[in-house]
PDB file of C-alpha atoms in Angstrom:
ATOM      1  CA  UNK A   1      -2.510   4.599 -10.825  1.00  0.00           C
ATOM      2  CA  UNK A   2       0.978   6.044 -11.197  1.00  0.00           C
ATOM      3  CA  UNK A   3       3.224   4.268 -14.023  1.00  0.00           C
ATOM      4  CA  UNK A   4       6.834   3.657 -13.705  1.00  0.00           C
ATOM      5  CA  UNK A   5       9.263   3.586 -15.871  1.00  0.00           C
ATOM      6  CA  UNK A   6      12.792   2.109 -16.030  1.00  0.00           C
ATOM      7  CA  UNK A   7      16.037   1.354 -17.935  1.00  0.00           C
ATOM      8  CA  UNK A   8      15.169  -1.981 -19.855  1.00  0.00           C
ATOM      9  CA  UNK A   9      18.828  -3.328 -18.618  1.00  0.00           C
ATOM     10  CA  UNK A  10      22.264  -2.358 -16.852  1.00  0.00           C
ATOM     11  CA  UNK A  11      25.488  -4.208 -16.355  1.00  0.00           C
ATOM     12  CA  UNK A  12      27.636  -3.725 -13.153  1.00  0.00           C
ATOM     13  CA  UNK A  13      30.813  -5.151 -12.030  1.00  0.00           C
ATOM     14  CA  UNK A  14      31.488  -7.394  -9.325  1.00  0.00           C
ATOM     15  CA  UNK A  15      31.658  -5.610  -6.293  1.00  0.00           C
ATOM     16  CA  UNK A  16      30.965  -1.744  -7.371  1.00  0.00           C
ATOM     17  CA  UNK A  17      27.733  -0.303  -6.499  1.00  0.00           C
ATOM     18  CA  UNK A  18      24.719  -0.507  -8.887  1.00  0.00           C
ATOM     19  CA  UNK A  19      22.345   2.169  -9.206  1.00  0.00           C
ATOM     20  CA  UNK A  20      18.827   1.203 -10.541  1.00  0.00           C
ATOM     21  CA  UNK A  21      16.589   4.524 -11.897  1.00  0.00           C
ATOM     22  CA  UNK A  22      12.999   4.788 -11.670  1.00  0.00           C
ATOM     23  CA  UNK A  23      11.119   7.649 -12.853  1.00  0.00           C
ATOM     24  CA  UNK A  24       7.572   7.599 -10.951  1.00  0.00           C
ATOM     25  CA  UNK A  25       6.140  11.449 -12.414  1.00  0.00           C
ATOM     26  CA  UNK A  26       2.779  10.899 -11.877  1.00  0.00           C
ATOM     27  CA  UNK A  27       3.072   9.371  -8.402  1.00  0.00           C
ATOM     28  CA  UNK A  28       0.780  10.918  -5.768  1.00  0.00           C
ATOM     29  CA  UNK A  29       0.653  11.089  -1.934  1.00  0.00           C
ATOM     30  CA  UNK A  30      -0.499   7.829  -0.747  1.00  0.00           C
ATOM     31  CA  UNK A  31       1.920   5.818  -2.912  1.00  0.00           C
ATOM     32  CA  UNK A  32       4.608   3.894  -1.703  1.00  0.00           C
ATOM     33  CA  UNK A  33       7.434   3.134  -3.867  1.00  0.00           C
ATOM     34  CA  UNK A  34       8.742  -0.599  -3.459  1.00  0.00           C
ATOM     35  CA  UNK A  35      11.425  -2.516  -5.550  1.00  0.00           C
ATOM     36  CA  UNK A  36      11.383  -6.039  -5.876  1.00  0.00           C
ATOM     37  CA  UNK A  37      13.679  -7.941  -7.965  1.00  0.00           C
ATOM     38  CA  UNK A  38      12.653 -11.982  -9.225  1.00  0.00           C
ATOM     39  CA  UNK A  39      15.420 -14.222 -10.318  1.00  0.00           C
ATOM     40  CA  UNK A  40      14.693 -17.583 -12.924  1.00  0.00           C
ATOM     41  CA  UNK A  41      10.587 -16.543 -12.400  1.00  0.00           C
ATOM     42  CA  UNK A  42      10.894 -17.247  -9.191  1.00  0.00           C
ATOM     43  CA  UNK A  43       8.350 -15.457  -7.031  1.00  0.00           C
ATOM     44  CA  UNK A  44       9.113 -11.357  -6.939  1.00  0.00           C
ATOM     45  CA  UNK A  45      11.514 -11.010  -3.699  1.00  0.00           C
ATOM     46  CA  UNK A  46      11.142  -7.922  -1.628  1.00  0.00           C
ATOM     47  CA  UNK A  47      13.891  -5.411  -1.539  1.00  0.00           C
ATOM     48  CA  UNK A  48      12.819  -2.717   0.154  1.00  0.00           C
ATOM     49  CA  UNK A  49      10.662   0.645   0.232  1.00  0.00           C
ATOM     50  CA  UNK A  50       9.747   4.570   1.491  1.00  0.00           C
ATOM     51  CA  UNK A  51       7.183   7.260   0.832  1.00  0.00           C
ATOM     52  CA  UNK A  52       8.882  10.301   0.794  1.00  0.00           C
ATOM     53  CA  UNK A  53      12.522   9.743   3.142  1.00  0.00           C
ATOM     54  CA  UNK A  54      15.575   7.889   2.314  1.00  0.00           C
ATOM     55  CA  UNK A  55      15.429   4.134   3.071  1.00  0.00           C
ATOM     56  CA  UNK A  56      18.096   1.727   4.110  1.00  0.00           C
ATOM     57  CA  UNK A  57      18.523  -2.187   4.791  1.00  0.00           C
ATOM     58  CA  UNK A  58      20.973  -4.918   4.944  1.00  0.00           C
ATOM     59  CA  UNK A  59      20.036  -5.291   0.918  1.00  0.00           C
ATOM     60  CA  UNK A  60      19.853  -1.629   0.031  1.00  0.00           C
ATOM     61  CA  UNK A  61      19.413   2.020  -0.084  1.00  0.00           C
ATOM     62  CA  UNK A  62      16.370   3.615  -1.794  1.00  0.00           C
ATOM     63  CA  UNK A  63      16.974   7.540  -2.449  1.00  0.00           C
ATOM     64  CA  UNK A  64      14.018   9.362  -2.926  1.00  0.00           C
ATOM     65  CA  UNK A  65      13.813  12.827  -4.931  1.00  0.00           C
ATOM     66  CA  UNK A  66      12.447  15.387  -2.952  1.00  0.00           C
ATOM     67  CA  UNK A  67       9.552  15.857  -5.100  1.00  0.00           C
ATOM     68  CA  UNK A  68       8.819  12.353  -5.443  1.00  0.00           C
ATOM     69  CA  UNK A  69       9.098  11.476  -9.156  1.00  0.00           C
ATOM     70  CA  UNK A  70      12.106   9.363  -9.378  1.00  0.00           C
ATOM     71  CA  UNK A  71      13.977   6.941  -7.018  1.00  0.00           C
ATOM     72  CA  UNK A  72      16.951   5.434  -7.142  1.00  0.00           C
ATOM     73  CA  UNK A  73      17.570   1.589  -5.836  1.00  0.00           C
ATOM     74  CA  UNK A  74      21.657   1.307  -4.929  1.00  0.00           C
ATOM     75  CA  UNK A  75      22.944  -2.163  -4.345  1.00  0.00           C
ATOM     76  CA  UNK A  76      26.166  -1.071  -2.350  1.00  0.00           C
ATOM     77  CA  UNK A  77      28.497  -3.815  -3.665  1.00  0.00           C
ATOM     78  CA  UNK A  78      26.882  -6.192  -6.370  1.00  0.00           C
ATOM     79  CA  UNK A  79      27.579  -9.529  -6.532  1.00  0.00           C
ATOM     80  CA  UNK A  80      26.722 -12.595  -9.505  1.00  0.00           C
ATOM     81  CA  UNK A  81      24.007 -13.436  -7.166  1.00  0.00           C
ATOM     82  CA  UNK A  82      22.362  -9.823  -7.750  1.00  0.00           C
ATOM     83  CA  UNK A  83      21.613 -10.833 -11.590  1.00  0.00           C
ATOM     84  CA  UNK A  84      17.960 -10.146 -11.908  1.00  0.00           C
ATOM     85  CA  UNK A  85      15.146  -8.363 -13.622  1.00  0.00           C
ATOM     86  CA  UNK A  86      14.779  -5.303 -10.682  1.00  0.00           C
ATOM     87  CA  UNK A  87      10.681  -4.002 -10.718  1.00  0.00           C
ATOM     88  CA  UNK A  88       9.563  -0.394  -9.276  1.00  0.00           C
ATOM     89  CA  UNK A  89       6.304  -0.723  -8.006  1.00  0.00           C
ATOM     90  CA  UNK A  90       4.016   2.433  -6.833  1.00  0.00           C
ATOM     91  CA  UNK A  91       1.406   0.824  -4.464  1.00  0.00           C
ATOM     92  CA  UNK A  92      -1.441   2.824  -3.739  1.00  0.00           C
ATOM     93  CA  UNK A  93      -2.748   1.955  -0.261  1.00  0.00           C
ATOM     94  CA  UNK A  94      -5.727   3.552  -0.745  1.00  0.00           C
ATOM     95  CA  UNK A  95      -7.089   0.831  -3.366  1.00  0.00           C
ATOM     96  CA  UNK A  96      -4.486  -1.914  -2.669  1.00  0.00           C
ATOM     97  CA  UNK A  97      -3.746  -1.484  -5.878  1.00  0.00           C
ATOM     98  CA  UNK A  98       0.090  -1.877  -7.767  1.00  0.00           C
ATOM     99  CA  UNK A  99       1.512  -1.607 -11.165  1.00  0.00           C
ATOM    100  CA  UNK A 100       4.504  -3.326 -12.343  1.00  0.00           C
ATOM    101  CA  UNK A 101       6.662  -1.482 -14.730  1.00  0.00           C
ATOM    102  CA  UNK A 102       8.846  -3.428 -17.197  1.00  0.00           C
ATOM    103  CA  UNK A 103      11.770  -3.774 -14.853  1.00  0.00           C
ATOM    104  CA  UNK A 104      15.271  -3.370 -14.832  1.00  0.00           C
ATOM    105  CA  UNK A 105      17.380  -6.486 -16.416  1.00  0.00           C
ATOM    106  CA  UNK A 106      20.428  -6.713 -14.014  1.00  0.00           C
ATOM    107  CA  UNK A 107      23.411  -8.666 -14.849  1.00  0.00           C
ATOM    108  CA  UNK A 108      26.644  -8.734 -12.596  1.00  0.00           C
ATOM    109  CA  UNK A 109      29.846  -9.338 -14.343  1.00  0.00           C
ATOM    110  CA  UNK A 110      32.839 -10.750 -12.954  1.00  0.00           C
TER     111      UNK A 110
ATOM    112  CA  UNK B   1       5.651 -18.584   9.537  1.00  0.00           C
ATOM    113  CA  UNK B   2       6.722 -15.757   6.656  1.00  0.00           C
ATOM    114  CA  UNK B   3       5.819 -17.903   3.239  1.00  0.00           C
ATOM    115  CA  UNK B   4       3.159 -17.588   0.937  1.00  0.00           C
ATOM    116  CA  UNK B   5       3.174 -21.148  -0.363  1.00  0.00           C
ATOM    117  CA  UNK B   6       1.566 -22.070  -3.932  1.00  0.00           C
ATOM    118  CA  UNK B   7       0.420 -25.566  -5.273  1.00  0.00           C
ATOM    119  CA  UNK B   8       1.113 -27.663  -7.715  1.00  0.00           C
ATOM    120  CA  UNK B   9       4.727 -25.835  -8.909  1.00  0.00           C
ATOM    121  CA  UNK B  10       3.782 -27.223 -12.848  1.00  0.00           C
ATOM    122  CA  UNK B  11       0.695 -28.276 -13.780  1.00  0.00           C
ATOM    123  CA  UNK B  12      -0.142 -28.794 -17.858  1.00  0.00           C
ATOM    124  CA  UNK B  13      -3.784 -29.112 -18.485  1.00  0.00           C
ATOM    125  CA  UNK B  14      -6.203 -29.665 -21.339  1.00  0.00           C
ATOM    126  CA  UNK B  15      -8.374 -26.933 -23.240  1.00  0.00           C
ATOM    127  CA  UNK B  16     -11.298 -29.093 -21.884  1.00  0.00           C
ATOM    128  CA  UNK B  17      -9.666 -29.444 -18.653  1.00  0.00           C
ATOM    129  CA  UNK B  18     -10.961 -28.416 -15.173  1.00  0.00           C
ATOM    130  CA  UNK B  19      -8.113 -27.309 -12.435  1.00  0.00           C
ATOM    131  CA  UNK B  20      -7.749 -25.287  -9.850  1.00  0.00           C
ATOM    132  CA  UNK B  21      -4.078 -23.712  -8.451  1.00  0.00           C
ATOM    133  CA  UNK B  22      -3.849 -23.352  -4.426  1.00  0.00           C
ATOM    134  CA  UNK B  23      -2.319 -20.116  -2.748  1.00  0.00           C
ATOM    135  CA  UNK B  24      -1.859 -20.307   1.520  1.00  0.00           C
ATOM    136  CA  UNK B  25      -0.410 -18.057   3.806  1.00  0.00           C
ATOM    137  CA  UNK B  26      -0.421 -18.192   8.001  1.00  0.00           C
ATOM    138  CA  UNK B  27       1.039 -14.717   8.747  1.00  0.00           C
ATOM    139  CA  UNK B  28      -2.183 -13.310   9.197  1.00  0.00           C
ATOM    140  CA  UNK B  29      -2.290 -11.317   6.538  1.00  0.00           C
ATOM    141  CA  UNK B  30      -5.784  -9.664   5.459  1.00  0.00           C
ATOM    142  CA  UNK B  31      -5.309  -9.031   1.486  1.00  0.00           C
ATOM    143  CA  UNK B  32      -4.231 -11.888  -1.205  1.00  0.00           C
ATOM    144  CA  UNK B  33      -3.701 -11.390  -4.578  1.00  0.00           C
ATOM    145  CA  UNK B  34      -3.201 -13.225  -7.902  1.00  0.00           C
ATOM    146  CA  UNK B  35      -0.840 -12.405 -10.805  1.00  0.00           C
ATOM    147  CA  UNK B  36      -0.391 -13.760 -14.438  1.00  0.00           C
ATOM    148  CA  UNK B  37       3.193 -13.019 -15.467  1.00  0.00           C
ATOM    149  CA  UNK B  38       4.040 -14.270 -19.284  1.00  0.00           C
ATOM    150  CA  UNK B  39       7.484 -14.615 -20.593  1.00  0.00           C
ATOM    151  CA  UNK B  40       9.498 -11.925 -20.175  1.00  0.00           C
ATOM    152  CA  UNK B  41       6.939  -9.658 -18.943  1.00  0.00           C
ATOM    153  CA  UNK B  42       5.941  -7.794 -15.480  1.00  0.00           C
ATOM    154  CA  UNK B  43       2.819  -9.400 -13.625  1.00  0.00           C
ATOM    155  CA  UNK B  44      -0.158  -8.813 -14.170  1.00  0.00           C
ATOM    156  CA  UNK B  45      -2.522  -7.760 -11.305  1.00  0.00           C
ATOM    157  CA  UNK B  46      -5.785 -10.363 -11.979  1.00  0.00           C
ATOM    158  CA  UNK B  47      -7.841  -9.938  -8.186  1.00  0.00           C
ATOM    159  CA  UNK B  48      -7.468  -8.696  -4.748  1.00  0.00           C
ATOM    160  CA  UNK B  49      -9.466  -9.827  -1.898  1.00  0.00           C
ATOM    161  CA  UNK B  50      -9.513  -7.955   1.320  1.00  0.00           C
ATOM    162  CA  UNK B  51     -11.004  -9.697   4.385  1.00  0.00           C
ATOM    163  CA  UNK B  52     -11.939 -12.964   1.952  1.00  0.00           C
ATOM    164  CA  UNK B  53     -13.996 -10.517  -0.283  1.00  0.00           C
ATOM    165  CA  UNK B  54     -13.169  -9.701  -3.804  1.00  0.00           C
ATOM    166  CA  UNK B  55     -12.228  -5.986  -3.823  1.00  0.00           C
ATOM    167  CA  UNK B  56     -10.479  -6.315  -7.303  1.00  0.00           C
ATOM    168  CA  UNK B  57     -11.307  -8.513 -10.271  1.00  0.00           C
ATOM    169  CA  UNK B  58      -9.162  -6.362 -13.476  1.00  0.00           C
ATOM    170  CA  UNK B  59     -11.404  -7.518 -15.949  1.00  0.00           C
ATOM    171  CA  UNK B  60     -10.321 -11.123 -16.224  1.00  0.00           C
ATOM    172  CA  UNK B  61     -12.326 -13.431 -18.275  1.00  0.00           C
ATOM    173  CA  UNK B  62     -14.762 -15.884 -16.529  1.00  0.00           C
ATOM    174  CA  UNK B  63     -12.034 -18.919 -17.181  1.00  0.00           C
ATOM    175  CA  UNK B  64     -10.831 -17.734 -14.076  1.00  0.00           C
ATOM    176  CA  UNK B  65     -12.775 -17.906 -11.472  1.00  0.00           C
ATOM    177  CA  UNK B  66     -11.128 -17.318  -7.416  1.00  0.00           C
ATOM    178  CA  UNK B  67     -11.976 -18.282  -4.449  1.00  0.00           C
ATOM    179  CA  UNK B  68     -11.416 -17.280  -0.946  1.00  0.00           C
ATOM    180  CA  UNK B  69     -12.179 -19.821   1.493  1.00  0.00           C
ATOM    181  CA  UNK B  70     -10.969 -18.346   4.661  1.00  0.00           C
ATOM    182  CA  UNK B  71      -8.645 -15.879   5.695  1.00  0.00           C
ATOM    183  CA  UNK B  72      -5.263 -18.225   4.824  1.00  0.00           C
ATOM    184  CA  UNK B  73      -6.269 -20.145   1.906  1.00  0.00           C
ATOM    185  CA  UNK B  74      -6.730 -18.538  -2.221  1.00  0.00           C
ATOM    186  CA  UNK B  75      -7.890 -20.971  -4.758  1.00  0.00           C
ATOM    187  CA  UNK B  76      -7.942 -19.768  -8.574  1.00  0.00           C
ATOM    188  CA  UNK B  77     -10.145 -21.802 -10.394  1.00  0.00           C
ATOM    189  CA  UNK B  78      -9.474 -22.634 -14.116  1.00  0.00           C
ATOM    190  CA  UNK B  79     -12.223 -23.988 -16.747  1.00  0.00           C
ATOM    191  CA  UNK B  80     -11.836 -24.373 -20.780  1.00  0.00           C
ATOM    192  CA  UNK B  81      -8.343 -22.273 -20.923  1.00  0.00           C
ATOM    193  CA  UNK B  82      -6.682 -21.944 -23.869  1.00  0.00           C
ATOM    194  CA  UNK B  83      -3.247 -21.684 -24.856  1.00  0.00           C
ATOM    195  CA  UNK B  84      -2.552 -18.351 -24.625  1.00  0.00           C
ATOM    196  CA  UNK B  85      -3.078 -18.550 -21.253  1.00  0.00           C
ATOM    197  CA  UNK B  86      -0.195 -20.910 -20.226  1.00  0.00           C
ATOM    198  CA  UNK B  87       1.650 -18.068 -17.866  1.00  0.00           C
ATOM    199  CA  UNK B  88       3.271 -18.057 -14.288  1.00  0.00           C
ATOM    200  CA  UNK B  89       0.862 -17.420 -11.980  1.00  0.00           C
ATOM    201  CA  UNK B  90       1.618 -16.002  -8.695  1.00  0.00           C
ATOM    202  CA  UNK B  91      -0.034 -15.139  -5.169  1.00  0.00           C
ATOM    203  CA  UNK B  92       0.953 -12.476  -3.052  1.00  0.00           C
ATOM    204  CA  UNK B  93      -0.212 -11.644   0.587  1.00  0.00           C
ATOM    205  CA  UNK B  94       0.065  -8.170   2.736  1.00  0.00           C
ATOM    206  CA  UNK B  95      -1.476  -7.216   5.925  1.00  0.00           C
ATOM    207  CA  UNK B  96      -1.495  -4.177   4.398  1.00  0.00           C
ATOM    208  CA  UNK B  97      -1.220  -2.667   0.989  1.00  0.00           C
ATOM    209  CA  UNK B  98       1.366   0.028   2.514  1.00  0.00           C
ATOM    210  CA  UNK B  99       3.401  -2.685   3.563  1.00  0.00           C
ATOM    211  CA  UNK B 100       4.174  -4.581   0.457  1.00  0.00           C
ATOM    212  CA  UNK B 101       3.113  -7.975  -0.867  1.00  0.00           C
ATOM    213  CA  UNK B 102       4.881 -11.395  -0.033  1.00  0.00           C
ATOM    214  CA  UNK B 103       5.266 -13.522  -3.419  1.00  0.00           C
ATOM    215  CA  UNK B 104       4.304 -16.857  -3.267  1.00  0.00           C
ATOM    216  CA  UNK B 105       7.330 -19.086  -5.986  1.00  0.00           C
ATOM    217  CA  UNK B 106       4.136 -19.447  -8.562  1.00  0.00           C
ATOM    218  CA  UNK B 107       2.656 -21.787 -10.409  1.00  0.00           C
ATOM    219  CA  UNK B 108       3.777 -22.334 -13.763  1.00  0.00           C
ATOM    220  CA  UNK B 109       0.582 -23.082 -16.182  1.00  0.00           C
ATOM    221  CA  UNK B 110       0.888 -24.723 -19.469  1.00  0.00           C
ATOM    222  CA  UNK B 111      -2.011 -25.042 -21.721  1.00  0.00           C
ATOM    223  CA  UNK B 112      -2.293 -27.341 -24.135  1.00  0.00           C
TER     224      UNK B 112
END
């Protein structure tokens, strides 16, 4: 199963764009990348997610490298409400299989 | 209906105890899932079961034991835990993997 790795935390202003990394090397064809982001350990919230083409929602963009081994999540304008630990998940549909990397610690400052 | 709804929220238990945490969905989803998740830490993938059959069991000790009762309902069963097994535990559903996983809130599961 691919492995992801991320930036253990960022801090963004109020209002600009954050841009969460992801480096997914070993990822292979049948794997979906999918962020999620959980706030107070609540339940993991979906954000969104693509295979190999750009993605965009009312939450977010996803930009996918061409070859696949890194994605970036962009939360256009980030509010206090966006403070949360941000996970990159490959999911291999094959064996319904995920892995969780360590996340990204969010926090929005005012 | 687009919940995955988990039961009890909190629940502290004995070493000696016998308990059992409650996972139900109605979207019609065909795969559920349970995750351990300790402090400050990503979850843990414990089983999958596709079509109410275990697919995945990640080498989790026989403490835990799940259930699948019908295509809505999860049940993790929990016998002689011990501390260091007081974690969140969460259920997630999908219809299919490709599609993601709706998260359940969790239990949170002290041992004492």
């Amino acid at each position: 199963d691919a492995k992801t790795t991320q930036p253990p935390s960022m801090d963004c202003a109020e209002g600009r764009a954050a841009n969460l990394p992801c480096n997914h090397s070993t990822i292979s064809g049948n794997e979906y990348v999918y962020w999620y982001r959980q706030i107070h350990s609540q339940g993991p919230q979906y954000i969104i997610h693509g295979l190999k083409n750009n993605e965009t929602n009312e939450m977010a963009s996803l930009i996918i490298t061409e070859d696949r081994k890194s994605s970036t999540l962009i939360l256009p304008h980030a509010t206090l409400r966006d403070t949360a630990v941000y996970y990159c998940i490959v999911i291999n549909t094959n064996a319904g299989k995920s892995t969780f990397g360590d996340g990204t610690t969010l926090t929005v400052k005012p | 209906d687009t919940e995955v709804t988990q039961t009890p929220k909190h629940l502290v238990m004995g070493m000696t105890n016998k308990k059992s945490l409650k996972c139900e969905q109605h979207m019609g989803h065909r795969a559920m899932y349970w995750y351990k998740q300790k402090a400050k830490k990503p979850p843990e993938l414990m089983f999958v079961y596709s079509y109410e059959k275990l697919s995945i069991n990640e080498s989790v000790p026989s403490r835990f034991s799940p259930e699948c009762p019908n295509s809505s309902l999860l049940n993790l069963h929990l016998h002689a835990l011990q501390p260091e097994d007081s974690a969140l535990y969460l259920c997630a559903s999908s219809q299919e993997p490709r599609y993601g996983y709706t998260f359940g809130s969790g239990t949170r599961l002290t041992v004492v």
